[in-house]
Amino acid sequence: MRQNSFTGAVAMLLLLLCSISFAADGTDQYRGKVMFKGPNGKMMSGVRCGVVDVSPTLEVLKGMRESARSKTLAIAANISIPVAFHVITNSQGGGEVPLNQINASIDVLNQSYNEHGFFFNLASVDITANNSWYTAGPDSIAEQNMKASLAIDPANTLNVYTSNPGGGLLGWATFPWYYPESDTQHGVVILYSSVPGGSAFPFNEGDTLTHEVGHYLGLFHTFQGGCRRPGDYLPDTPAERTSTSGCPVNKDTCPWGDVDPIHNFMDYSDDACMYEFTLNQRSFMNWAVNRFKPSLLTP
């Protein structure tokens, strides 16, 4: 039995409980649907992100408080992260992602994260035809098997899987504290057509990957907790009652604080609308890497 089997099971149980629960204001924990162009060229309803809004552990909450108070971690070290891209197709070749779109995905990550001290480089690409893995959903046996079979050096490498999970799900990720840093279950899964130049308009500029990497580095959704304090536990991301659809300028859903952070990568806005992280988010990503993924700091 793996050493982390109990903690992993507890984490997954919490995810399941949260996925079927409701927030105090009556909204689903997934917080809203999005519309995007499906494989048949028609608009379909989907979910921007399969990561549910769980509460932080006491240790993570302490780190968030430290990040909110401290200016030291706001100046990020140069953290270089190799990326292993795993392209999952079905037996007919559906879901293929060409190398130019993979390279463009890395470019988008660097455009989003470089100013915050994170640098990404493409380390490897592999292609696997597997019908079960191609449609695997979050916390499924198929997902676990896919990652166990394909993951490359999870402690030192960001593993990205492209597939077609179905149900309109654009992507999901693991938080850095879910497993020991060398566990194969770490990583990010995204809809293959959400990469730059893909067909999933308006989510085809690569920011689904940017959003999910934010979770991989420890960030919650900006709309976590709705209008209830402490929201996403970081004070410089204004509270918002609901996730954002489209790019509604001056959206303001909470009676206190600034307008909703529709341009933040951790909201659900269209890709073209998203372009920023905050100072506290930068600080916390650095704290989370230092605490839970120190191997990423090793050259």
PDB file of N, CA, C and O in Angstrom, residues 155-156 181 288-298:
ATOM      1  N   ALA A 155       7.705  15.355  -8.668  1.00  0.00           N
ATOM      2  CA  ALA A 155       8.288  16.281  -7.700  1.00  0.00           C
ATOM      3  C   ALA A 155       8.986  17.448  -8.389  1.00  0.00           C
ATOM      4  O   ALA A 155       9.012  18.561  -7.869  1.00  0.00           O
ATOM      5  N   ASN A 156       9.534  17.204  -9.562  1.00  0.00           N
ATOM      6  CA  ASN A 156      10.316  18.217 -10.264  1.00  0.00           C
ATOM      7  C   ASN A 156       9.670  18.717 -11.551  1.00  0.00           C
ATOM      8  O   ASN A 156      10.200  19.616 -12.198  1.00  0.00           O
ATOM      9  N   GLU A 181       4.970  15.367  -2.629  1.00  0.00           N
ATOM     10  CA  GLU A 181       5.305  16.012  -3.899  1.00  0.00           C
ATOM     11  C   GLU A 181       5.718  15.035  -4.999  1.00  0.00           C
ATOM     12  O   GLU A 181       5.631  15.365  -6.178  1.00  0.00           O
ATOM     13  N   ALA A 288       3.472  28.373  -1.074  1.00  0.00           N
ATOM     14  CA  ALA A 288       3.028  27.000  -1.298  1.00  0.00           C
ATOM     15  C   ALA A 288       4.122  26.155  -1.936  1.00  0.00           C
ATOM     16  O   ALA A 288       4.300  24.981  -1.578  1.00  0.00           O
ATOM     17  N   VAL A 289       4.854  26.724  -2.879  1.00  0.00           N
ATOM     18  CA  VAL A 289       5.955  25.977  -3.501  1.00  0.00           C
ATOM     19  C   VAL A 289       7.039  25.679  -2.476  1.00  0.00           C
ATOM     20  O   VAL A 289       7.546  24.551  -2.393  1.00  0.00           O
ATOM     21  N   ASN A 290       7.409  26.680  -1.694  1.00  0.00           N
ATOM     22  CA  ASN A 290       8.443  26.469  -0.676  1.00  0.00           C
ATOM     23  C   ASN A 290       8.032  25.421   0.343  1.00  0.00           C
ATOM     24  O   ASN A 290       8.870  24.637   0.800  1.00  0.00           O
ATOM     25  N   ARG A 291       6.747  25.382   0.687  1.00  0.00           N
ATOM     26  CA  ARG A 291       6.288  24.463   1.723  1.00  0.00           C
ATOM     27  C   ARG A 291       5.992  23.072   1.172  1.00  0.00           C
ATOM     28  O   ARG A 291       6.367  22.066   1.785  1.00  0.00           O
ATOM     29  N   PHE A 292       5.309  22.984   0.042  1.00  0.00           N
ATOM     30  CA  PHE A 292       4.813  21.698  -0.419  1.00  0.00           C
ATOM     31  C   PHE A 292       5.534  21.128  -1.639  1.00  0.00           C
ATOM     32  O   PHE A 292       5.448  19.933  -1.898  1.00  0.00           O
ATOM     33  N   LYS A 293       6.200  21.982  -2.410  1.00  0.00           N
ATOM     34  CA  LYS A 293       6.881  21.516  -3.622  1.00  0.00           C
ATOM     35  C   LYS A 293       8.322  22.059  -3.672  1.00  0.00           C
ATOM     36  O   LYS A 293       8.718  22.659  -4.677  1.00  0.00           O
ATOM     37  N   PRO A 294       9.098  21.837  -2.623  1.00  0.00           N
ATOM     38  CA  PRO A 294      10.453  22.398  -2.613  1.00  0.00           C
ATOM     39  C   PRO A 294      11.350  21.860  -3.714  1.00  0.00           C
ATOM     40  O   PRO A 294      12.327  22.514  -4.093  1.00  0.00           O
ATOM     41  N   SER A 295      11.031  20.689  -4.255  1.00  0.00           N
ATOM     42  CA  SER A 295      11.856  20.132  -5.339  1.00  0.00           C
ATOM     43  C   SER A 295      11.803  20.998  -6.596  1.00  0.00           C
ATOM     44  O   SER A 295      12.707  20.969  -7.420  1.00  0.00           O
ATOM     45  N   LEU A 296      10.718  21.779  -6.744  1.00  0.00           N
ATOM     46  CA  LEU A 296      10.646  22.698  -7.883  1.00  0.00           C
ATOM     47  C   LEU A 296      11.677  23.812  -7.784  1.00  0.00           C
ATOM     48  O   LEU A 296      11.997  24.479  -8.767  1.00  0.00           O
ATOM     49  N   LEU A 297      12.215  24.024  -6.577  1.00  0.00           N
ATOM     50  CA  LEU A 297      13.214  25.064  -6.371  1.00  0.00           C
ATOM     51  C   LEU A 297      14.617  24.586  -6.724  1.00  0.00           C
ATOM     52  O   LEU A 297      15.545  25.393  -6.797  1.00  0.00           O
ATOM     53  N   THR A 298      14.778  23.284  -6.961  1.00  0.00           N
ATOM     54  CA  THR A 298      16.081  22.718  -7.278  1.00  0.00           C
ATOM     55  C   THR A 298      16.347  22.827  -8.768  1.00  0.00           C
ATOM     56  O   THR A 298      15.553  22.337  -9.571  1.00  0.00           O
TER      57      THR A 298
END
